[in-house]
XYZ file of C-alpha atoms in Angstrom:
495
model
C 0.000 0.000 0.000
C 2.616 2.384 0.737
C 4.508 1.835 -2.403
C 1.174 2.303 -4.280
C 0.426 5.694 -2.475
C 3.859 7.431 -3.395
C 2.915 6.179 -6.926
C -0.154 8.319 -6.539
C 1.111 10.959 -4.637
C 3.605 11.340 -7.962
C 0.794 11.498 -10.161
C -0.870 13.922 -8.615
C 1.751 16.220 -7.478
C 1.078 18.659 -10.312
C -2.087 19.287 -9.646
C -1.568 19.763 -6.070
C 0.938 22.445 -6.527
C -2.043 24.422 -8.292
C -2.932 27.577 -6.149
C -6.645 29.333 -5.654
C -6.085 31.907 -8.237
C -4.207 29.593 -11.277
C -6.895 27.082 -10.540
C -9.558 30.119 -11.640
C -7.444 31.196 -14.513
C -8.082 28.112 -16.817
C -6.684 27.688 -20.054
C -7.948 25.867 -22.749
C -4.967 23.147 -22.631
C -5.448 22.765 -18.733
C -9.219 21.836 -19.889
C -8.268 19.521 -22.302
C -6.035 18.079 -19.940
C -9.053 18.486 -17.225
C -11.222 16.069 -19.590
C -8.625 13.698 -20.455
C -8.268 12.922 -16.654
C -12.190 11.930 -16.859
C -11.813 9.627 -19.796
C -11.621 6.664 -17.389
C -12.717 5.338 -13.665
C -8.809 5.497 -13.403
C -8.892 8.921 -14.310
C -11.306 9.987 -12.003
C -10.109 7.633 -8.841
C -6.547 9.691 -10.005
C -8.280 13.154 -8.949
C -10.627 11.981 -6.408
C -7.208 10.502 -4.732
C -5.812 14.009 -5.066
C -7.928 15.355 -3.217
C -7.364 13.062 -0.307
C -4.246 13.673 -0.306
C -4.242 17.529 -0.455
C -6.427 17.725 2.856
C -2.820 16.600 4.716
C -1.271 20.249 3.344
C -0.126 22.162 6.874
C -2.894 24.480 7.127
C -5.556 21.768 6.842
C -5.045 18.774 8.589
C -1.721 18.050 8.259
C -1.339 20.801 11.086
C -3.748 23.594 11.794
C -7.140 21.166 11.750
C -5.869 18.482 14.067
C -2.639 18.466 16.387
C -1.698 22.771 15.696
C -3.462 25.604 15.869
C -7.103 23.987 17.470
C -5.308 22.098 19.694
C -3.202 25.313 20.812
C -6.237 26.708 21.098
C -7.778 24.450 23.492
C -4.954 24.912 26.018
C -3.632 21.307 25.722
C 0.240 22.720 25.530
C 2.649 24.454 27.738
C 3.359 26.995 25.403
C 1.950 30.442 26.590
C 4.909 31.591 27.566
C 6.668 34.552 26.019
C 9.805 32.532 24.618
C 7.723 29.994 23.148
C 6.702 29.870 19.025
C 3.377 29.505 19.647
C 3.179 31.939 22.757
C 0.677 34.658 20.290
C -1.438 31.938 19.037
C -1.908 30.409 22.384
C -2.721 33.290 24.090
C -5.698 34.193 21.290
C -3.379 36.975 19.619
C -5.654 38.230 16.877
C -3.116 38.883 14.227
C -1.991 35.261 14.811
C -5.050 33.642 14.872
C -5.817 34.731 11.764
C -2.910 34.511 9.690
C -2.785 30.887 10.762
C -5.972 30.658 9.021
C -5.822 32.176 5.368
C -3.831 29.139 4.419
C -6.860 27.019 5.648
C -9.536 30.036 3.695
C -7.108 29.798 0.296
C -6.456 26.230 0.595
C -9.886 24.618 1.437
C -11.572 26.767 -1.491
C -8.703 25.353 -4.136
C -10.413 21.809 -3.009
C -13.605 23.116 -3.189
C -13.601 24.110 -6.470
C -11.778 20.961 -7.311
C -14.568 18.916 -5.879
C -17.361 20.861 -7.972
C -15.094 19.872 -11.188
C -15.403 15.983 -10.201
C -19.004 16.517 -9.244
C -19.545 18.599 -12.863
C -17.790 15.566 -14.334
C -19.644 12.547 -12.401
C -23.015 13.907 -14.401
C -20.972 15.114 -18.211
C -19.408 11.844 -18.309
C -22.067 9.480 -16.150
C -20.876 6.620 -19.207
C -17.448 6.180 -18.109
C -18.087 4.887 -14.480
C -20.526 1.723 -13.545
C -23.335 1.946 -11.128
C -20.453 1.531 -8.265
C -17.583 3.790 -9.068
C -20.490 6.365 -9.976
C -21.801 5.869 -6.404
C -18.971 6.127 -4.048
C -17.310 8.818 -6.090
C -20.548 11.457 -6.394
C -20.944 9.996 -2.824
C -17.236 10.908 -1.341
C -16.997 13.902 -3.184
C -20.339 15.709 -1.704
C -19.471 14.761 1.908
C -15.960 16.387 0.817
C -17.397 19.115 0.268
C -19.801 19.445 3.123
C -16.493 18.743 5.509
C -14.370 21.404 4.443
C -17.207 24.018 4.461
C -17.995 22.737 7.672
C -14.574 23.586 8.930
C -14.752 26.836 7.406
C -17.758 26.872 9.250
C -16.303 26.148 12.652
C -13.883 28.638 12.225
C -15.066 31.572 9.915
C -18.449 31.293 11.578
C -20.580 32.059 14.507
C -21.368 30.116 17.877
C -24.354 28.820 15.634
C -26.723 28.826 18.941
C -26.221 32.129 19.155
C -26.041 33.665 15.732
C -27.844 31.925 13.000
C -28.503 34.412 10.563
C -25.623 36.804 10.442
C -23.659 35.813 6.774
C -20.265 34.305 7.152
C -19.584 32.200 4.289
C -19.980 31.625 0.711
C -20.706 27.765 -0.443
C -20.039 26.916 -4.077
C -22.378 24.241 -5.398
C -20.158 24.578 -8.931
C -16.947 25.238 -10.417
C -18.185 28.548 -11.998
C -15.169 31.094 -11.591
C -17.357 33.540 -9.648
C -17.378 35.175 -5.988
C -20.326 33.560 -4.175
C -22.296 36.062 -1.909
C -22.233 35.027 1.845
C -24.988 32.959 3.202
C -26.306 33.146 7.040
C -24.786 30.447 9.281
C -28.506 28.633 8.896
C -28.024 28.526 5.453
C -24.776 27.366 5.131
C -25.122 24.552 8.222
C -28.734 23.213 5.615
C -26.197 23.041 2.664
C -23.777 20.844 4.532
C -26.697 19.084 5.893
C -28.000 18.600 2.619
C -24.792 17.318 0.764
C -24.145 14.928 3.732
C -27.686 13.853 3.201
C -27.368 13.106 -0.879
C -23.857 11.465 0.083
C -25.388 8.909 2.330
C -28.313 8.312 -0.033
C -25.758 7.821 -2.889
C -23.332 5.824 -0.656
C -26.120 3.493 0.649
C -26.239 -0.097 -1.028
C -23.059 0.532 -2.975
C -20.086 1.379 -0.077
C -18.806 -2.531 0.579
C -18.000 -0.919 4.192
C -21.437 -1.871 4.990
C -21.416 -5.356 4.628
C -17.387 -6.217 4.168
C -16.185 -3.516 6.852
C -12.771 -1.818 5.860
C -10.874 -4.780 4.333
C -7.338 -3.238 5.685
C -5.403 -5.412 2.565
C -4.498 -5.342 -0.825
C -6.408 -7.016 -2.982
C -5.000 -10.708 -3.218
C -4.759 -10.825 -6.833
C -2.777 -7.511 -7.811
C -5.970 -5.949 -8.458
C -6.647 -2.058 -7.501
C -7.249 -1.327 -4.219
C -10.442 1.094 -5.177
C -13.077 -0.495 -2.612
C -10.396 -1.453 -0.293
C -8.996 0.627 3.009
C -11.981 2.729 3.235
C -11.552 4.123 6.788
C -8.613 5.984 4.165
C -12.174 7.354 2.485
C -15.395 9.077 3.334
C -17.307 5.849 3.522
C -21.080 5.891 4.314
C -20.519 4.797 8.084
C -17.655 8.386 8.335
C -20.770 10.601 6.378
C -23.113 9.257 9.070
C -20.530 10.332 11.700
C -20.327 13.066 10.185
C -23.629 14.132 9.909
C -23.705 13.502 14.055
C -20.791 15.883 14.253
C -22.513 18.660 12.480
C -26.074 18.445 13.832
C -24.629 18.219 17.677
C -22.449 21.300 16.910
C -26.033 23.532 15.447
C -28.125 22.737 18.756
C -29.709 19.482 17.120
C -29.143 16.880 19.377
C -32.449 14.988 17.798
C -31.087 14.305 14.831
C -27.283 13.888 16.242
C -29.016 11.188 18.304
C -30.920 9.958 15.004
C -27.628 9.483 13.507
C -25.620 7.937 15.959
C -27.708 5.315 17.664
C -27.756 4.216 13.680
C -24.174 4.140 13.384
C -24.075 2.520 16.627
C -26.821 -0.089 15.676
C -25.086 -0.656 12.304
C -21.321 -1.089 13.086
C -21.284 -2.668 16.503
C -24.300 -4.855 16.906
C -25.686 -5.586 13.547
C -21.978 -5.964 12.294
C -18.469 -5.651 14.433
C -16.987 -3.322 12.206
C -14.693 -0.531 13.643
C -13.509 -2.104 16.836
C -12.548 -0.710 20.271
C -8.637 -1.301 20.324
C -7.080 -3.958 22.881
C -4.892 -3.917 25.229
C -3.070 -6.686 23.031
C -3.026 -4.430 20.151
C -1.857 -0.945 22.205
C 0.878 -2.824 24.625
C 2.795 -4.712 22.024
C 6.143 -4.049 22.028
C 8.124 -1.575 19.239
C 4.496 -2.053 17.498
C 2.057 0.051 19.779
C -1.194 1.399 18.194
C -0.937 4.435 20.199
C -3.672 6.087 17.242
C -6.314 2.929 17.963
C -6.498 1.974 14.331
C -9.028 -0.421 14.320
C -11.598 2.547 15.454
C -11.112 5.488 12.628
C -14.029 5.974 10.701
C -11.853 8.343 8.462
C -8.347 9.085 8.790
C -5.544 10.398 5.892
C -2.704 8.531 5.356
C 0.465 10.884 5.642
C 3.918 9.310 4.531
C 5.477 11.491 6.388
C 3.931 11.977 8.994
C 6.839 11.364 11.149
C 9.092 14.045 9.734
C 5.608 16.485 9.357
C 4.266 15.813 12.520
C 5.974 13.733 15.085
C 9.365 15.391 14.367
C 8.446 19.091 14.412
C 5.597 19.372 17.055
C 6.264 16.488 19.739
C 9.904 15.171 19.637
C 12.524 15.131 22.005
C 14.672 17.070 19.314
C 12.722 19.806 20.066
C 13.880 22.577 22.770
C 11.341 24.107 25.485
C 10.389 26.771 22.718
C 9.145 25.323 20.415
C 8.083 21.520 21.359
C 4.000 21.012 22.349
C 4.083 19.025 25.365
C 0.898 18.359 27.878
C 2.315 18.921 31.625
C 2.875 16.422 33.791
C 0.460 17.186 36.661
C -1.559 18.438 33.619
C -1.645 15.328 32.322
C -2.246 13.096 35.664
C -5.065 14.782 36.651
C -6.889 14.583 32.941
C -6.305 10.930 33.380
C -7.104 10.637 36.866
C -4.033 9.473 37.507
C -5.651 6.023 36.300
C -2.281 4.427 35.156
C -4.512 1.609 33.356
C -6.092 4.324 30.910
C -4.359 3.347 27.820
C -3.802 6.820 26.597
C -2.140 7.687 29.914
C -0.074 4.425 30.181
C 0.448 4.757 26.182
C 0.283 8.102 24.952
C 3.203 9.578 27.227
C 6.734 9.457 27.467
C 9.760 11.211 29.331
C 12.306 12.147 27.261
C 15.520 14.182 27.182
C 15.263 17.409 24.961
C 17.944 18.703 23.394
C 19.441 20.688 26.563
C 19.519 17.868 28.526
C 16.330 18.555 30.731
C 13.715 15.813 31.168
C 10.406 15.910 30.451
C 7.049 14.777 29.753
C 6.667 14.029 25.931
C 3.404 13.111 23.336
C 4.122 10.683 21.805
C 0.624 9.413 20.285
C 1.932 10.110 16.712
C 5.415 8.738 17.212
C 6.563 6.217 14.716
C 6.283 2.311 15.285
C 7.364 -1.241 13.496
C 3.655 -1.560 12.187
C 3.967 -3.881 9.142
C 1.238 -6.826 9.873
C 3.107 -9.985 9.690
C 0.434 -11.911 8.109
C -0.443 -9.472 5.297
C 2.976 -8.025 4.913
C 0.920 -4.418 4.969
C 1.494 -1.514 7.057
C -1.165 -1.157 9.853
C -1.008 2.592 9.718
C -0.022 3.319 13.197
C 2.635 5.311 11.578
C 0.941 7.055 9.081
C -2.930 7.721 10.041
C -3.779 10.917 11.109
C -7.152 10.823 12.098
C -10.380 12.595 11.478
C -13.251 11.025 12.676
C -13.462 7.939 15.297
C -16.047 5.702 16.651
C -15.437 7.101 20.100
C -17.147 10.029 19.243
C -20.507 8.961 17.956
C -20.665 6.971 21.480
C -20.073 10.532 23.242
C -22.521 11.956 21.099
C -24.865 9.622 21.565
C -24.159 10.034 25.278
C -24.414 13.831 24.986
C -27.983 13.500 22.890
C -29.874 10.567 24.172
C -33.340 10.875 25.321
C -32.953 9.050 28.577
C -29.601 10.090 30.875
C -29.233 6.478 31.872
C -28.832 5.577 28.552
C -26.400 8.189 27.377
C -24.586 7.525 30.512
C -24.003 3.610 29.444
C -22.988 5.043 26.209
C -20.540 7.121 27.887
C -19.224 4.153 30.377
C -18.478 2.004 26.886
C -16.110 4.481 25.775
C -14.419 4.773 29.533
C -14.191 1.055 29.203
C -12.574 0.630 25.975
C -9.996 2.494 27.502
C -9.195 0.323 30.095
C -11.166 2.753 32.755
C -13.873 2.578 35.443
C -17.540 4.014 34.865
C -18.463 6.810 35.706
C -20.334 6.760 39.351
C -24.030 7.750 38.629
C -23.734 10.528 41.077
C -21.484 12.630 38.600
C -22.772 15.418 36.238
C -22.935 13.434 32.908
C -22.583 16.598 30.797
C -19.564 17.506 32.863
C -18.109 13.841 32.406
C -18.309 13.784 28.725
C -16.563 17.031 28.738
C -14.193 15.878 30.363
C -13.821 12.660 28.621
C -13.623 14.485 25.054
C -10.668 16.194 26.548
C -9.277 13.023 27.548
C -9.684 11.314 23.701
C -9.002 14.052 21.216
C -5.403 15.098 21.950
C -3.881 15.775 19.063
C -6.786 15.713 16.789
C -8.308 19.094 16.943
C -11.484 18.496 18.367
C -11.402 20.194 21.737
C -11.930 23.628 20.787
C -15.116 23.219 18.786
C -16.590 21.673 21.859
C -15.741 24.645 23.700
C -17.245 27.190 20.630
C -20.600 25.106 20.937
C -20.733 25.545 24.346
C -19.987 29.111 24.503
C -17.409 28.385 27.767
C -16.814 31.397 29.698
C -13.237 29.589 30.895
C -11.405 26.539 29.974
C -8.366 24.313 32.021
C -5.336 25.617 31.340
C -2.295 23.788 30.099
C 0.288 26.185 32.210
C -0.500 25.240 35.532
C -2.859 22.110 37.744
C -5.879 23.910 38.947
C -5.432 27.160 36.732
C -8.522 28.276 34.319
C -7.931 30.864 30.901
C -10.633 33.271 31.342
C -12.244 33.069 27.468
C -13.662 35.865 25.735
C -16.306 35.893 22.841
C -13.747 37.010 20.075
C -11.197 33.939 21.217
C -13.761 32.082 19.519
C -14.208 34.232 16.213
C -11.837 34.639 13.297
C -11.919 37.320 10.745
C -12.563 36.279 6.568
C -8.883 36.974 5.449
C -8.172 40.430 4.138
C -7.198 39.349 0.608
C -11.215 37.958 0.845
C -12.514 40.896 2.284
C -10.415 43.473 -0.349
C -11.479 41.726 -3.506
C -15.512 41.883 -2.282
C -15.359 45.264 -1.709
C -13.546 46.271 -4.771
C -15.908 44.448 -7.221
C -19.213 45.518 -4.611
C -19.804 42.145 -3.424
C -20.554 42.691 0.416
C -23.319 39.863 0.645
C-alpha cells in the first residue's frame, strides 16, 4: 500500500501544486487536460485521490485542523509563555489567529472548487463509471465538500446557537469562476446538511463498508485497491458520523441522536466493524497502536507523517520553545491518575530534549514497526492521522440521548474501551463527557469546537494544575482573510 500511495502521490503532485487563483485562470490546454483525466474510472479515482491527499497540506489537517493551531487553542500545551513559538497563538493573539488561518480560507476553497469539477464531471461523463464507481465517487466527493465548508464553518463562523442568521460564508455548489455572496450560518449549516444527506443516499447499497467492513489489505490478486482501506475514504458509516458531528455542533441533538444510535446499531451490533482497540493491540512491544487503528471511521494517510508531525511538534529534538508538550500534573489529573487508561499508560513518554532537561513528551503520533506480519501491509499506526473515530458517535450519543441512563451507558463504553472505570451515577454526565472528550481528542483538533458550541466562559489551562484561561467571545471568532474581504469590496460584493 505504501509503495502504491507514493505512486499516486507522484501522479498527482502537479495538480496539487495548483494555487486558488491559477486554478480560476483556466486555459484551454489545462481543460483539455481536465477532460482527459475523466476519460476513465482510473482517471477519475486519479483526482478523487488528489484530493485526499491535499487535505494533509499544513494548514488543513496536516497541522492547523488536528494536532496545531485547534489544539493550541484548546490549552492542551505548555506553550503560553513569552519565549515559546506559539506563545501569540496560544494566548488568542488576533493577528496570529488569523494569519494561521488564510492558508486554511485559500487552501480549502482550491479543493472546493476541485470537488465541484469531479461533481460537474460525475453527471458530463455518467458513461465512463458503472453503477459503483459512480456511487462512491458522487458519494465521497459531496461529503468532501460538506467537511471542508464545515470547517470553514467552525472557524469563519458564529457560535451557531447564538447567531444563526448573520452571513459568514460563501458555499459553491459549482466550479463557476465567480465570488459567491455570503450565506447566514442557517443557510450554510442546511447546505452541509444537505450534501451529507445526498452522500449517504448515494453511498447506501453501494459502499462494501457496509457489509465487508474496511478490508485493511491489498487485494489478493494484484488488483486495484479502489473499494479497499476505506476508513482511508469518506465511507457511508464516516458521512453518518459526520452528519452527528454537524447536527450536535447547530443545537440538534435529535437528529445527532438519530444518527448515531444508527451508526451505533449498524457497526457494533448488527456488524463488528470498527472495533474498540485492545490492550493486546496498544501494549505490544516496538508495534504500539498508540492512534487505535481499528476505530477510525476516516483518517488520511500521511507518509510522512513522522518528519511532518511527530518530528516538528512532539519530539525530544525539540527545545522548550518550540516543542508542544501536555504537563505532567496536567496530564495526571486529565487521566485521573488512572495508570490503566491506555492513553495515559500509552500516549506519554519522558524524554531528554535537546538541553539535557527531562520531560514529559506526546508521543501518540510517534513512529512504530507496524507492518502486519500476516499481510505483509502496514497497519497505519505510523501514518494515520485521524479525522473522525467511533469514540465520538458513542459521546454523542451520550451527549444527545433521550434518557440520561442511557447516554450515561454510552458514555461508560467508551471509559471502558480504555481500560477505565464508569463513571459513578452521582457525577454530572454533561460535565463527564466534557471531560472525557478532553481526555480522547489530543492531538486531533477536536477540543476547541466543543468549547465554541458551548460558549465556555473559561477553559483548564495547560500552564499550571488547577489554573482556568478566562475566554472571551472574540477567542472564539476569526476574521474572513483580508485578501477575501479586499477583492468583495472592490468588485461591490458585500453579501
Amino acid at each position: 500500500m505504501i509503495r502504491r500511495l507514493k505512486l499516486l502521490f507522484c501522479a498527482v503532485l502537479f495538480t496539487l501544486m495548483v494555487s486558488c487563483s491559477d486554478w480560476l485562470k483556466v486555459s484551454s490546454e489545462d481543460r483539455i487536460m481536465e477532460n482527459d483525466l475523466f476519460r476513465t474510472s482510473h482517471g477519475f479515482m486519479t483526482a478523487l485521490n488528489g484530493i485526499y491527499i491535499d487535505l494533509l497540506n499544513t494548514s488543513l489537517y496536516g497541522k492547523t485542523l488536528t494536532w496545531g493551531m485547534t489544539d493550541i487553542l484548546a490549552q492542551y500545551y505548555t506553550c503560553r509563555e513569552k519565549d515559546h513559538i506559539y506563545s501569540s497563538l496560544a494566548t488568542f493573539n488576533n493577528v496570529s489567529k488569523n494569519s494561521t488561518v488564510n492558508g486554511t480560507w485559500s487552501r480549502s476553497h482550491a479543493l472546493l472548487n476541485n470537488i465541484n469539477t469531479l461533481l460537474e464531471h460525475c453527471e458530463s461523463d455518467r458513461g465512463v463509471l458503472n453503477d459503483t464507481y459512480y456511487h462512491l465517487i458522487k458519494g465521497e466527493a459531496l461529503a468532501l465538500r460538506a467537511l471542508l465548508n464545515f470547517e470553514l464553518y467552525r472557524i469563519f463562523g458564529p457560535n451557531y446557537n447564538g447567531d444563526k442568521d448573520s452571513e459568514c460564508l460563501p458555499y459553491a455548489l459549482t466550479s463557476e469562476t465567480k465570488i459567491n455572496p455570503l450565506l447566514s450560518a442557517k443557510e450554510v449549516t442546511r447546505l452541509i446538511v444537505e450534501d451529507l444527506k445526498n452522500a449517504e443516499g448515494l453511498l447506501t447499497g453501494y459502499d462494501p463498508v457496509i457489509e465487508e467492513g474496511v478490508v485493511w489489505a491489498d487485494d489478493p490478486d494484484g488488483g486495484v485497491n479502489d473499494m479497499r482501506y476505506r476508513s482511508m475514504r469518506l465511507n457511508y458509516y464516516a458521512v453518518l458520523a459526520l452528519m452527528a458531528r454537524v447536527a450536535l455542533y447547530c443545537g440538534d441533538k435529535e437528529m445527532a441522536w438519530e444518527y448515531a444510535s444508527k451508526m451505533i446499531r449498524g457497526i457494533h451490533e448488527e456488524h463488528k466493524w470498527f472495533p474498540f482497540v485492545t490492550q493486546e493491540e496498544v501494549a505490544a512491544t516496538d508495534k504500539e497502536d498508540r492512534i487505535f487503528q481499528n476505530e477510525i471511521l476516516f483518517g488520511l494517510y500521511n507518509l510522512k507523517r513522522k518528519e511532518t508531525v511527530y518530528s516538528v511538534g512532539f519530539g525530544p529534538n525539540l527545545r522548550q520553545s518550540s516543542v508542544l508538550r501536555v504537563d505532567k500534573d496536567i496530564m495526571n489529573e486529565m487521566y485521573e491518575g488512572d495508570e490503566n487508561d491506555f492513553r495515559l499508560a500509552y500516549w506519554f513518554s519522558e524524554m531528554v530534549d535537546p538541553d539535557n532537561n527531562s520531560y514529559t513528551h506526546m508521543i501518540k503520533y510517534m513512529d512504530v514497526d507496524d507492518i502486519d506480519e500476516k499481510t505483509k501491509v502496514s497497519r497505519g499506526y505510523t501514518y494515520i492521522i485521524p479525522v473522525l473515530r467511533m469514540s465520538e458517535v458513542y459521546l454523542i450519543a451520550a451527549e444527545c440521548c433521550p434518557d440520561p441512563k442511557v447516554g450515561r451507558d454510552y458514555l461508560n463504553v467508551v471509559r471502558s474501551a480504555r481500560n477505565v472505570k464508569n463513571v459513578e451515577d452521582e457525577v454530572d454526565l454533561m460535565t463527564a463527557i466534557e471531560q472525557e472528550f478532553r481526555r480522547e481528542f489530543l492531538g486531533e483538533g477536536q477540543l476547541f469546537w466543543l468549547y465554541k458550541r458551548k460558549g465556555k466562559a473559561e477553559i483548564i489551562s495547560g500552564e499550571k494544575q488547577g489554573k482556568m484561561v478566562s475566554m472571551e467571545e472574540r477567542f472564539y471568532l476569526f476574521d474572513l482573510p483580508q485578501s477575501e474581504q479586499y477583492y468583495r469590496e472592490e468588485n461591490s460584493i458585500g453579501n
